[in-house]
Short mmCIF file of C-alpha atoms and ligand atoms in Angstrom, two decimals:
data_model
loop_
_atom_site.label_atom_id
_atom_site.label_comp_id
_atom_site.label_asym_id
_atom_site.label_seq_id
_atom_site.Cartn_x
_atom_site.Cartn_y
_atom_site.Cartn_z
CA UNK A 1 -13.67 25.60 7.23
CA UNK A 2 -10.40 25.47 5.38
CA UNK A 3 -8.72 27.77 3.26
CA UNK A 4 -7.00 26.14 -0.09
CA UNK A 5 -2.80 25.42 0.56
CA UNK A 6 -0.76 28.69 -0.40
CA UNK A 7 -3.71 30.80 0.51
CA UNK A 8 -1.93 34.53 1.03
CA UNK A 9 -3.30 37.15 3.20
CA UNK A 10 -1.71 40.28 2.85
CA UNK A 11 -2.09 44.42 3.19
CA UNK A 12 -2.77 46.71 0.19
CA UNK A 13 -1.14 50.73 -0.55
CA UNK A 14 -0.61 52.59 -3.48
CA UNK A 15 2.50 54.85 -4.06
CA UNK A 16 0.68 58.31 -4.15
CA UNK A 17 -1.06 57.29 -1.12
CA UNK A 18 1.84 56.50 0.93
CA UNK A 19 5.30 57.60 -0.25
CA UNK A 20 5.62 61.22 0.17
CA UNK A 21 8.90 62.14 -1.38
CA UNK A 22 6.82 63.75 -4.56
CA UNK A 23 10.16 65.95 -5.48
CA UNK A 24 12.84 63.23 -4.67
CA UNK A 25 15.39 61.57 -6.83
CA UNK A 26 13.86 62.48 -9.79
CA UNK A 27 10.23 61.99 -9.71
CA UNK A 28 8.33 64.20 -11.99
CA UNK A 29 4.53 65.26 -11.55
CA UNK A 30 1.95 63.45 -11.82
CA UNK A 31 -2.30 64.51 -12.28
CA UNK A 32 -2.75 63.80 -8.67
CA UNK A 33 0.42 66.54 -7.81
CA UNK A 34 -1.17 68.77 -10.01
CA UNK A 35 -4.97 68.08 -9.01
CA UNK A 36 -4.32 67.95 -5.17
CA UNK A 37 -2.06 71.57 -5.43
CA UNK A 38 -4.93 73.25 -7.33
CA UNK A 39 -7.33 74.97 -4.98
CA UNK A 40 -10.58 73.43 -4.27
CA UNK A 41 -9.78 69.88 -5.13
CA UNK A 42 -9.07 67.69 -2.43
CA UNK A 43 -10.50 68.67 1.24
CA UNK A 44 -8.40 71.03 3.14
CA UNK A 45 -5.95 71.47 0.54
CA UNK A 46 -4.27 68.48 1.55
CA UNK A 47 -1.73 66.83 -0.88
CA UNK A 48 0.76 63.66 -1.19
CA UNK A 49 3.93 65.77 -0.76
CA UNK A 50 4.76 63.78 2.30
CA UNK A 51 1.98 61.43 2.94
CA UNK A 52 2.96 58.42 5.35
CA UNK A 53 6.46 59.09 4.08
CA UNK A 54 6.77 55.39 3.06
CA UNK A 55 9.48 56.81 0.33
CA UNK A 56 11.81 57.05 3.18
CA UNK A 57 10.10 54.82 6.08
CA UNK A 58 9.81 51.45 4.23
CA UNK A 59 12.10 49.67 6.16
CA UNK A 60 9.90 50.27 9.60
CA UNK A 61 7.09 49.43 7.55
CA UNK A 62 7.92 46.47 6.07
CA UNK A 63 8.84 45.51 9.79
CA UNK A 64 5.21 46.31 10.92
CA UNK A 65 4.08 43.99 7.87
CA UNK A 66 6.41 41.08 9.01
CA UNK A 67 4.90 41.69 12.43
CA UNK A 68 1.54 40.88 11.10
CA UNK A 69 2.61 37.56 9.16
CA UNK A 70 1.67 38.33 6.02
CA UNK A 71 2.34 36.31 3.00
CA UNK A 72 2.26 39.15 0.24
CA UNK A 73 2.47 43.11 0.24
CA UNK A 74 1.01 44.56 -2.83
CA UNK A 75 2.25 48.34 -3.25
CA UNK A 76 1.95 50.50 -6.56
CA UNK A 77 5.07 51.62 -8.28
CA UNK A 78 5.28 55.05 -9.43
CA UNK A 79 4.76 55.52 -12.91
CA UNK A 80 6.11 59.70 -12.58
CA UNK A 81 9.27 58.36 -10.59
CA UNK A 82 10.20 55.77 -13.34
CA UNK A 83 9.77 57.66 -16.55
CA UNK A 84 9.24 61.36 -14.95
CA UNK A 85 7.82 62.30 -18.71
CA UNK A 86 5.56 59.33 -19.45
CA UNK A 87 8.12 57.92 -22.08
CA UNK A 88 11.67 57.76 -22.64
CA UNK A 89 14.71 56.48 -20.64
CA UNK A 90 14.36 55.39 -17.02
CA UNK A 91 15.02 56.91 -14.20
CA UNK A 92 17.46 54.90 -12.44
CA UNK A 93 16.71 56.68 -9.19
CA UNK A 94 13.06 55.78 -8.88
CA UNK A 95 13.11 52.36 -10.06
CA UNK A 96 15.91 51.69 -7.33
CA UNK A 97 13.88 53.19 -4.82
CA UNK A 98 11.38 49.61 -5.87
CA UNK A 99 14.57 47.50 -5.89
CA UNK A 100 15.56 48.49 -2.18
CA UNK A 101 11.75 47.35 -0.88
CA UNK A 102 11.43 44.59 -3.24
CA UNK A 103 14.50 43.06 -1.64
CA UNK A 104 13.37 44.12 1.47
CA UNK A 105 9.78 42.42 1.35
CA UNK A 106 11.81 38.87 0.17
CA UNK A 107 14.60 39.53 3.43
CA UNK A 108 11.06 39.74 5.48
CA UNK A 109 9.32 36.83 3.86
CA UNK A 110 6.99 38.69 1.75
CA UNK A 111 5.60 38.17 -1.77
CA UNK A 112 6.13 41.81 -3.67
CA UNK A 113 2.70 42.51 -5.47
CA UNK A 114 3.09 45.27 -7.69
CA UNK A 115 0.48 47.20 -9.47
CA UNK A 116 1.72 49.15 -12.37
CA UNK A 117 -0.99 52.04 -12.42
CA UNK A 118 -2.70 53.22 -9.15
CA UNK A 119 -3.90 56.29 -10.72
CA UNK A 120 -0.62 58.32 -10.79
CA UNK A 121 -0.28 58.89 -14.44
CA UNK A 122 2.55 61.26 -15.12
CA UNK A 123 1.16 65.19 -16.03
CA UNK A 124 2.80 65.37 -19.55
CA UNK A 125 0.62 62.48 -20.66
CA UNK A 126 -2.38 64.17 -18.97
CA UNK A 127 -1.23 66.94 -21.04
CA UNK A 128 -0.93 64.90 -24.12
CA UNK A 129 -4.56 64.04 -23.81
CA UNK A 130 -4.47 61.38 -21.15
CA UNK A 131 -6.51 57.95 -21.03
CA UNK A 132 -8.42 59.90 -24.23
CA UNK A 133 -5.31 58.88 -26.33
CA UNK A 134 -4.83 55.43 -27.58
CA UNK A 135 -1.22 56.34 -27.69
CA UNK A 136 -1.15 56.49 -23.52
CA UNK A 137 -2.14 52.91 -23.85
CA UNK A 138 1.15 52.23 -25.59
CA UNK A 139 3.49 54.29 -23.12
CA UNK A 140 2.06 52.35 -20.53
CA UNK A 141 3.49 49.08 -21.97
CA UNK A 142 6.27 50.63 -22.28
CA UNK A 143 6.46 51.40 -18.36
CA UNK A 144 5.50 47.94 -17.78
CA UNK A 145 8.45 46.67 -19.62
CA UNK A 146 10.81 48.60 -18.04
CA UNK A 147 9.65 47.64 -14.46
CA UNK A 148 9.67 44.22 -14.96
CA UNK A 149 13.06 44.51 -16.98
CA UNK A 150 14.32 45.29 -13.39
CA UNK A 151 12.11 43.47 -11.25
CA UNK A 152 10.32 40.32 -12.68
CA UNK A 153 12.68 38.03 -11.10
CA UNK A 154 11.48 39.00 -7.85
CA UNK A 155 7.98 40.05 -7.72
CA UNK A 156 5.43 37.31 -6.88
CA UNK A 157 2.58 39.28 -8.89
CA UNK A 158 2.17 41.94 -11.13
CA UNK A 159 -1.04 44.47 -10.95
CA UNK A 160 -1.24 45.91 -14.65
CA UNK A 161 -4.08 48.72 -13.95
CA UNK A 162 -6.24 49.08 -10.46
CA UNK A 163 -10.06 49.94 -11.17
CA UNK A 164 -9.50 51.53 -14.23
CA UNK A 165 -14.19 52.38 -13.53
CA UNK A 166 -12.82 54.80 -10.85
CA UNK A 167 -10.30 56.75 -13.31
CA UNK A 168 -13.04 56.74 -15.88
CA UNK A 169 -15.90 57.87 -13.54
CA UNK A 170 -14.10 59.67 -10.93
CA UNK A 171 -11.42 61.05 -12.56
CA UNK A 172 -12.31 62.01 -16.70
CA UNK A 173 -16.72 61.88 -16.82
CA UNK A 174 -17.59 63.14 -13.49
CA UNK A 175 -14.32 65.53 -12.05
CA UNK A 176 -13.88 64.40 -8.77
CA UNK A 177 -10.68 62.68 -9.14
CA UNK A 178 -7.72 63.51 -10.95
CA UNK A 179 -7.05 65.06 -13.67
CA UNK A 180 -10.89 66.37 -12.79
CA UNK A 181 -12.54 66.21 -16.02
CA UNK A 182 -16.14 66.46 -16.78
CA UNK A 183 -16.71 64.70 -19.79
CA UNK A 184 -19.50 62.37 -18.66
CA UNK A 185 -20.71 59.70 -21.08
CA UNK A 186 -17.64 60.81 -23.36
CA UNK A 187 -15.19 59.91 -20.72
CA UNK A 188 -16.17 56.34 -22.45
CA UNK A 189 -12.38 56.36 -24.54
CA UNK A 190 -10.28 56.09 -21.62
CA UNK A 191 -12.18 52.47 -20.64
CA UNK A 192 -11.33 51.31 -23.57
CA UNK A 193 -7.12 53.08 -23.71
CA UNK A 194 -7.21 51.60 -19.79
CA UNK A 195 -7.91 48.14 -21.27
CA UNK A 196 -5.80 48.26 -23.84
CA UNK A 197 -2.92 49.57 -22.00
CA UNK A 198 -3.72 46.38 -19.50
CA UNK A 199 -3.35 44.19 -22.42
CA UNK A 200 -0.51 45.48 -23.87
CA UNK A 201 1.26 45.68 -20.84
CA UNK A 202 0.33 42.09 -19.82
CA UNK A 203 2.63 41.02 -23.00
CA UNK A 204 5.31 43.49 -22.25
CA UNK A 205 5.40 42.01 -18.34
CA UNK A 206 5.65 38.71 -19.90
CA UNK A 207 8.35 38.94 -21.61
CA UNK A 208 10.07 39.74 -19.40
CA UNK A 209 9.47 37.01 -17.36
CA UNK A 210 6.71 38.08 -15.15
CA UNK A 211 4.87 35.27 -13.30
CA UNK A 212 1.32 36.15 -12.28
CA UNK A 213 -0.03 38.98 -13.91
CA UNK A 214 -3.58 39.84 -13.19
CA UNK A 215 -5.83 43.00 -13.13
CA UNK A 216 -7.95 44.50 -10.26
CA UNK A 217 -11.51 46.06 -10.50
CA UNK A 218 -13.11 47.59 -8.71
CA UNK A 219 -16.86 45.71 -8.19
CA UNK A 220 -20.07 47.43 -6.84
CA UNK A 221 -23.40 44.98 -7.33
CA UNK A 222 -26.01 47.56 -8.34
CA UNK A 223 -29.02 47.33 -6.57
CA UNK A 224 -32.66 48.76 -8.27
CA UNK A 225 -34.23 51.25 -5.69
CA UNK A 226 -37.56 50.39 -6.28
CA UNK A 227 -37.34 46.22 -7.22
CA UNK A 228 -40.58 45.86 -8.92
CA UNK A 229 -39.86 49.38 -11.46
CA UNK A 230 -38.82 48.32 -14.91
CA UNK A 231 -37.58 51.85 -14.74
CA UNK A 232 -34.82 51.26 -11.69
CA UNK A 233 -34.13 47.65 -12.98
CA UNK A 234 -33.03 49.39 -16.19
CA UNK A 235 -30.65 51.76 -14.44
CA UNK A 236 -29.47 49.18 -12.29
CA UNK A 237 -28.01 46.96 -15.50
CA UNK A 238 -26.89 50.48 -17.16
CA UNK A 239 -24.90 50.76 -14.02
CA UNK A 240 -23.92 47.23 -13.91
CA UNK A 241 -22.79 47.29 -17.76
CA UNK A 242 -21.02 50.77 -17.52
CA UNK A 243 -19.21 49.97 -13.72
CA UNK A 244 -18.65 46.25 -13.55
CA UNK A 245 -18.68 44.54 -16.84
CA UNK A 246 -17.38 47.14 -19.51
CA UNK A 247 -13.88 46.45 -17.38
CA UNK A 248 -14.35 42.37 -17.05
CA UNK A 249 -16.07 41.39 -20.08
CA UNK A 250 -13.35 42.04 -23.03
CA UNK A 251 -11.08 40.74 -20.71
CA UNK A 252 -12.37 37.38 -19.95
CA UNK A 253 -14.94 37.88 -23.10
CA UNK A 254 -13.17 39.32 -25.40
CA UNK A 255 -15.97 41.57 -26.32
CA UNK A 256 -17.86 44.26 -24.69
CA UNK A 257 -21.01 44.31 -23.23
CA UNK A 258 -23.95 45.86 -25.04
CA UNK A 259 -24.23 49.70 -24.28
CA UNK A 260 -27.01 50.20 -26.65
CA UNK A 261 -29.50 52.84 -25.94
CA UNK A 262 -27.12 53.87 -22.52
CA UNK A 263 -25.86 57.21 -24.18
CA UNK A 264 -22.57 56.26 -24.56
CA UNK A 265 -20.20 57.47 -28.03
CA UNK A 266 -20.18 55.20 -30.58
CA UNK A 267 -17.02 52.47 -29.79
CA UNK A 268 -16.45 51.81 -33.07
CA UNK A 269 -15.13 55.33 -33.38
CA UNK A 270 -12.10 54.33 -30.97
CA UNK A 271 -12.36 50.21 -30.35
CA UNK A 272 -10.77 48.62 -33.31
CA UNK A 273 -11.27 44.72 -34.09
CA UNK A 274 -7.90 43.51 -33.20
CA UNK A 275 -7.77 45.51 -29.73
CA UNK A 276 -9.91 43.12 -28.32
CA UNK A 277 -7.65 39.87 -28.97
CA UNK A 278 -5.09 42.22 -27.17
CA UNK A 279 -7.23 43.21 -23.93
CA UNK A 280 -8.28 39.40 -23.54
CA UNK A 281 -4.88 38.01 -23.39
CA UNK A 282 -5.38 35.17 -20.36
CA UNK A 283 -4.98 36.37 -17.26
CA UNK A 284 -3.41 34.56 -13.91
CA UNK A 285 -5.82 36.01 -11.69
CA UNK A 286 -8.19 38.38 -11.20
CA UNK A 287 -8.17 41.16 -8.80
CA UNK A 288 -12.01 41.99 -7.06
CA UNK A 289 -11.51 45.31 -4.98
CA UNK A 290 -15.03 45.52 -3.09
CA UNK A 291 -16.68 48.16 -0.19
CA UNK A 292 -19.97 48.68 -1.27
CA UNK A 293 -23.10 47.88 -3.53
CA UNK A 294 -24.79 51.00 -5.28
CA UNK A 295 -28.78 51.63 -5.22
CA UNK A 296 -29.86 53.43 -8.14
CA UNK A 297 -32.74 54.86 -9.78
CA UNK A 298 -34.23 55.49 -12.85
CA UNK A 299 -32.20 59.00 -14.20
CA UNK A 300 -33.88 62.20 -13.24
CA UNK A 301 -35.71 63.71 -16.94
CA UNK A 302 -32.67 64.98 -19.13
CA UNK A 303 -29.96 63.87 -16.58
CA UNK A 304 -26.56 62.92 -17.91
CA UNK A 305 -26.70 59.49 -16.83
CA UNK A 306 -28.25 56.76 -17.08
CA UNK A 307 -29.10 56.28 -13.50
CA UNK A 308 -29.23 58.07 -10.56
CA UNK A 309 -27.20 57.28 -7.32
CA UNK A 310 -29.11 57.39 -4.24
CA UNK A 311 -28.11 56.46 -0.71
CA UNK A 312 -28.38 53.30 0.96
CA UNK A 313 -29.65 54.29 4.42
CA UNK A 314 -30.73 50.62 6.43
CA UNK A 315 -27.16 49.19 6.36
CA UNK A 316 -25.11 50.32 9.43
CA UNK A 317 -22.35 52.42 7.98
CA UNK A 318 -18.41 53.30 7.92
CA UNK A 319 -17.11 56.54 8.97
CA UNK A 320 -17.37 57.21 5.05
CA UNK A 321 -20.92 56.81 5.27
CA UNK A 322 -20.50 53.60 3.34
CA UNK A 323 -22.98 51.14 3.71
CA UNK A 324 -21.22 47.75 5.71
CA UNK A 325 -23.19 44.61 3.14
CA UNK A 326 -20.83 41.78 3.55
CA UNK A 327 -23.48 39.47 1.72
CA UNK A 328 -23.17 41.85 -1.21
CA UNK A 329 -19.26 40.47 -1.77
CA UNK A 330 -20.74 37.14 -1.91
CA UNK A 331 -23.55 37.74 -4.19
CA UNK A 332 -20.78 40.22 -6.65
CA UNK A 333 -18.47 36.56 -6.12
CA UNK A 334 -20.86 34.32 -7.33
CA UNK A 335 -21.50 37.03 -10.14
CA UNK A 336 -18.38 36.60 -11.52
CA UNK A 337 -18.42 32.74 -10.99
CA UNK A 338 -21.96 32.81 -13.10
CA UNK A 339 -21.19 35.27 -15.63
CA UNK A 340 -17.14 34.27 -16.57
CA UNK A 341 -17.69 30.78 -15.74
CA UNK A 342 -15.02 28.86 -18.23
CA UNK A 343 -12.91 32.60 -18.19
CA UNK A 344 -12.57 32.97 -14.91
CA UNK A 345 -8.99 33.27 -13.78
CA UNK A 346 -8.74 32.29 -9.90
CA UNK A 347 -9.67 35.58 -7.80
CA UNK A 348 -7.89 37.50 -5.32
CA UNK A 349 -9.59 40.13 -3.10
CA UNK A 350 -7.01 43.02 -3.75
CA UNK A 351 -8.57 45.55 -1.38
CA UNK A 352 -11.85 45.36 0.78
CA UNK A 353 -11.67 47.19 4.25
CA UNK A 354 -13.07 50.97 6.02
CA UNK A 355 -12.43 54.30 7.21
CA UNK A 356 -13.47 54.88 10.70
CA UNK A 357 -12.69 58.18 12.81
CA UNK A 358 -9.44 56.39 14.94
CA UNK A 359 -7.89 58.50 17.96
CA UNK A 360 -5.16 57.44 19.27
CA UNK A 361 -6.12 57.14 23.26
CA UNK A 362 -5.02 58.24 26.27
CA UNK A 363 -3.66 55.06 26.89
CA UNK A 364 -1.97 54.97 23.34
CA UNK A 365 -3.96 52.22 22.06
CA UNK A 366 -6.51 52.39 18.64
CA UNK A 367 -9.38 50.50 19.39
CA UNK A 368 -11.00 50.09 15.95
CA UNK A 369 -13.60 47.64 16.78
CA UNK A 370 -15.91 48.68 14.28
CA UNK A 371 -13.09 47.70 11.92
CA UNK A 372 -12.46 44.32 13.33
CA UNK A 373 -16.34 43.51 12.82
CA UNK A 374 -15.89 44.86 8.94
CA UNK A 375 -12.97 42.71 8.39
CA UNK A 376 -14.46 39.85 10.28
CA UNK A 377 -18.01 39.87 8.03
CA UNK A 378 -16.31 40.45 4.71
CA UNK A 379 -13.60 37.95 5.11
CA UNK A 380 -16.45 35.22 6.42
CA UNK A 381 -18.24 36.42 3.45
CA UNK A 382 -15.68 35.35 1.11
CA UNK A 383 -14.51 32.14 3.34
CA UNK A 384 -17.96 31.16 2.70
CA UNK A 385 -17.57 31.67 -1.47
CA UNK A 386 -14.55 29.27 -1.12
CA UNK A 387 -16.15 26.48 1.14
CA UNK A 388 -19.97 26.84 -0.28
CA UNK A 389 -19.72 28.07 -3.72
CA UNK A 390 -16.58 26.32 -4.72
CA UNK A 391 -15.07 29.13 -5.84
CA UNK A 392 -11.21 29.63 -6.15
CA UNK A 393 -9.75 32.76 -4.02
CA UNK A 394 -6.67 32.05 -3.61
CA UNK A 395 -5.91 35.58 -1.17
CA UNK A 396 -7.24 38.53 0.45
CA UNK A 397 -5.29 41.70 1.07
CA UNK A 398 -6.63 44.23 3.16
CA UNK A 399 -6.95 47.94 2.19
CA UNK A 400 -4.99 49.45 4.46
CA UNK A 401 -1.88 48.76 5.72
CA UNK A 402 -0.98 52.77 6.89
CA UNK A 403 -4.18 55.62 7.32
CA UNK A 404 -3.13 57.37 3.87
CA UNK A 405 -3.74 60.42 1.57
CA UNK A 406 -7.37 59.01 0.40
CA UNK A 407 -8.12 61.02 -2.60
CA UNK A 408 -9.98 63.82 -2.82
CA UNK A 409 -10.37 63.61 1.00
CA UNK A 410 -7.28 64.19 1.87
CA UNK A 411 -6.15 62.50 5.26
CA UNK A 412 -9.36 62.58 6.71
CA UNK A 413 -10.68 59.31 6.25
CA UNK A 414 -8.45 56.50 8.54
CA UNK A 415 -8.32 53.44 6.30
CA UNK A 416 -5.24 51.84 8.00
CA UNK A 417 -4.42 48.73 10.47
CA UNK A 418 -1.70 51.04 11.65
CA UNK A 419 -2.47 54.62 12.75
CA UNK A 420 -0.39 57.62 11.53
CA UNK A 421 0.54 61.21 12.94
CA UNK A 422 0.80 63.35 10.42
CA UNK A 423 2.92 65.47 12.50
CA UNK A 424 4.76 63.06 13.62
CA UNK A 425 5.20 59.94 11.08
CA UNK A 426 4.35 57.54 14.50
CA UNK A 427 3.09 54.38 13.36
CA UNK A 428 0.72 53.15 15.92
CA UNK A 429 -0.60 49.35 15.17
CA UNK A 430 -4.44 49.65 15.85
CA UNK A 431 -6.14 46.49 17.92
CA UNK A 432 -7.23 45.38 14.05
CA UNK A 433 -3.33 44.93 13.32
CA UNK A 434 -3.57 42.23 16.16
CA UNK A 435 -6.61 41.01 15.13
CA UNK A 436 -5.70 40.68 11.52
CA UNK A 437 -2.06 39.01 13.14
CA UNK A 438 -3.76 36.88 15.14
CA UNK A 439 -6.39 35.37 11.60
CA UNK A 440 -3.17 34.92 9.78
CA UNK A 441 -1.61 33.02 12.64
CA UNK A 442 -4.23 30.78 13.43
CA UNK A 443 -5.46 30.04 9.80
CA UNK A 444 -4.82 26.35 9.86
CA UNK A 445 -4.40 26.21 6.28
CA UNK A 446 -0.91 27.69 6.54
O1 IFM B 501 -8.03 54.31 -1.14
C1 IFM B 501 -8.72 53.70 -2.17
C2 IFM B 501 -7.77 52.95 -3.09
O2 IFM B 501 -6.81 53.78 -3.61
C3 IFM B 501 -8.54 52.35 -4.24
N1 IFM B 501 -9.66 51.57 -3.79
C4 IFM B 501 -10.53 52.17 -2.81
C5 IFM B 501 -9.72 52.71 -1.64
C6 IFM B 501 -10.66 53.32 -0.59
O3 IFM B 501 -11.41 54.34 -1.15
#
């Protein structure tokens, strides 16, 4: 089995995760400063203050990348350290800080991939009503523009949002992600402002001469708990419309999926006719970001959704407590293939990989094997949508290169191909960095 010519392999991070350096050269706060420093939020307090210090440290990382033969690196760029406020003139500071590891990614042989919004929106636009407000849609083109004023020229691709679901589900309807707001159902708006700011900022990359711009969801097939209820087969397509295709269907649509009878706010209050020309604007590629299916039910009496998450307990498991279904990126590929058919830009898998509990042994080595099977399944998973299903991936980055700040659990979960210290800022390459080296290096298609 083959993969096609130019196929690129490469590691994923996003700027809060990774940089550290949250009151350097200018960077202003963002929700996930504010959210992580508020009591309560993230596990043990923990914050991105410092994270994997990246900010400072690229240079060694960019040498453990080259080390692993990758073809692209796709990184976030900090929306708070290029326009501190969420509008107005750049900050020279911060967008050099992208110039210095731009260049330094080419030096190494590496594609830049850049995603414009990896959740780090900065606080005055939180305060200004966030993803709720159209007009955040707007600054966010405006970002855009300014990044690839600077840095078209030399990125390979260009990220406009990643999984704009989580921000609306994690972040503004259930609380559990920054800016931690509890608006359910009503969270609906900030879909549609995410979209739109994806779209408008996919004509402001443009141009400027950006190449390959794409967008990256974040897919989870829903599975019905009970397969022969009507009841759990409804909640498992009111999942499937509200977390997969309210993000893929204006885009490669151009209109949204049917949310009839799901609860949801009436869209014609905030979707108007010509947004949707916008949002749809071709795309290069499409990003799929995959860990896990859900199981749902039919919603508990008066519950606020319209489904109920339950566990999926016969799967072995990451150290998340993820269930490991490598079949289930094949069946959410074909999915796509099925449902977009003419649309569909070629794919890229933008993140797939696991947290396991890594130590560091006495020996100094990581042995992740448990990682090395995940990677293993899910990329044979997708090598067999490209051979047997015809259908065109054209690269696969995994999530991550560096353990990082994940989220509202802090450092705890270990995510990387390279092990950190905290204390110390060692980078320790885990066996799954040689592993990983070793696919790349052998892949005959190269
Ligand atoms: O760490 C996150 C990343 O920021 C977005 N996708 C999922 C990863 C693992 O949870």
């Amino acid at each position: 089995m083959g993969l096609p010519e130019g196929f690129r392999w490469g590691v994923a991070t996003a700027a809060y995760q990774v940089e550290g350096a949250a009151g350097e050269d200018g960077r202003g706060p963002s929700t996930w400063d504010v959210f992580s420093h508020t009591p309560g939020r993230v596990r043990d307090g923990h914050t991105g203050d410092v994270a994997c210090d990246h900010y400072h440290r690229w240079p060694e990382d960019v040498a453990l990348m080259a080390g692993l033969g990758i073809d692209a690196y796709r990184f976030s760029i900090a929306w708070p350290r290029v326009q501190p406020s969420g509008g107005g003139p750049v900050n020279t500071k911060g967008l050099d800080f992208y110039d210095r590891l731009v260049d330094g990614l080419l030096t190494a042989g590496i594609t830049p991939a850049a995603t414009l919004y990896h959740w780090d929106l900065p606080q005055p636009l939180e305060e200004a009503g966030g993803w709720m407000e159209r007009d955040t849609a707007h600054r966010f083109a405006e970002f855009a523009y300014l990044a690839a004023e600077r840095l078209a020229e030399r990125v390979g691709m260009w990220i406009t949002l990643n999984e704009p679901v989580v921000v609306m589900a994690y972040g503004y309807a259930f609380g559990i992600y920054a800016p931690g707001r509890t608006l359910m159902l009503d969270a609906l708006p900030t879909a549609h402002h995410q979209l739109l700011g994806h779209g408008l900022a996919t004509t402001a990359l443009r141009s400027r001469g950006a190449r390959e711009v794409g967008l990256t969801n974040h897919y989870s097939p829903a599975w019905a708990g009970d397969e022969g209820s009507p009841d759990d087969l409804r909640a498992a397509s009111a999942f499937d419309t509200l977390m997969n295709r309210l993000f893929t269907d204006p885009v490669l649509r151009g209109a949204y999926p049917d949310v009839t009878g799901l609860g949801v706010p009436d869209m014609s209050a905030f979707v108007r006719p010509e947004d949707l020309a916008v949002i749809a604007a071709p795309l290069d590629f499409l990003g799929v970001n995959y860990y896990q299916p859900t199981r749902v039910h039919a919603p508990s009496e008066g519950g606020p959704l319209p489904f109920d998450m339950v566990d999926i307990t016969e799967y072995p498991r990451t150290g998340s407590g993820w269930p490991i279904v490598p079949d289930a990126l094949l069946a959410l590929l074909r999915d796509l293939r099925d449902r977009y058919r003419t649309t569909l830009p070629p794919l890229y898998i933008t993140e797939n990989g696991a947290a396991f509990p890594d130590e560091v042994g006495p020996d100094g080595t990581v042995d992740d094997l448990p990682r090395i099977a995940f990677l293993d399944a899910h990329i044979t998973a997708m090598r067999t949508a490209i051979d047997e299903e015809g259908i065109d991936i054209r690269g696969y980055f995994a999530w991550s290169l560096l353990d990082n700040f994940e989220w509202a659990e802090g450092y705890h979960p270990r995510f990387g191909l390279v092990h950190v210290d905290y204390e110390t800022q060692k980078r320790t390459p885990k066996r799954s960095y040689g592993w990983f080296r070793d696919l790349i290096a052998n892949d005959p298609s190269r």
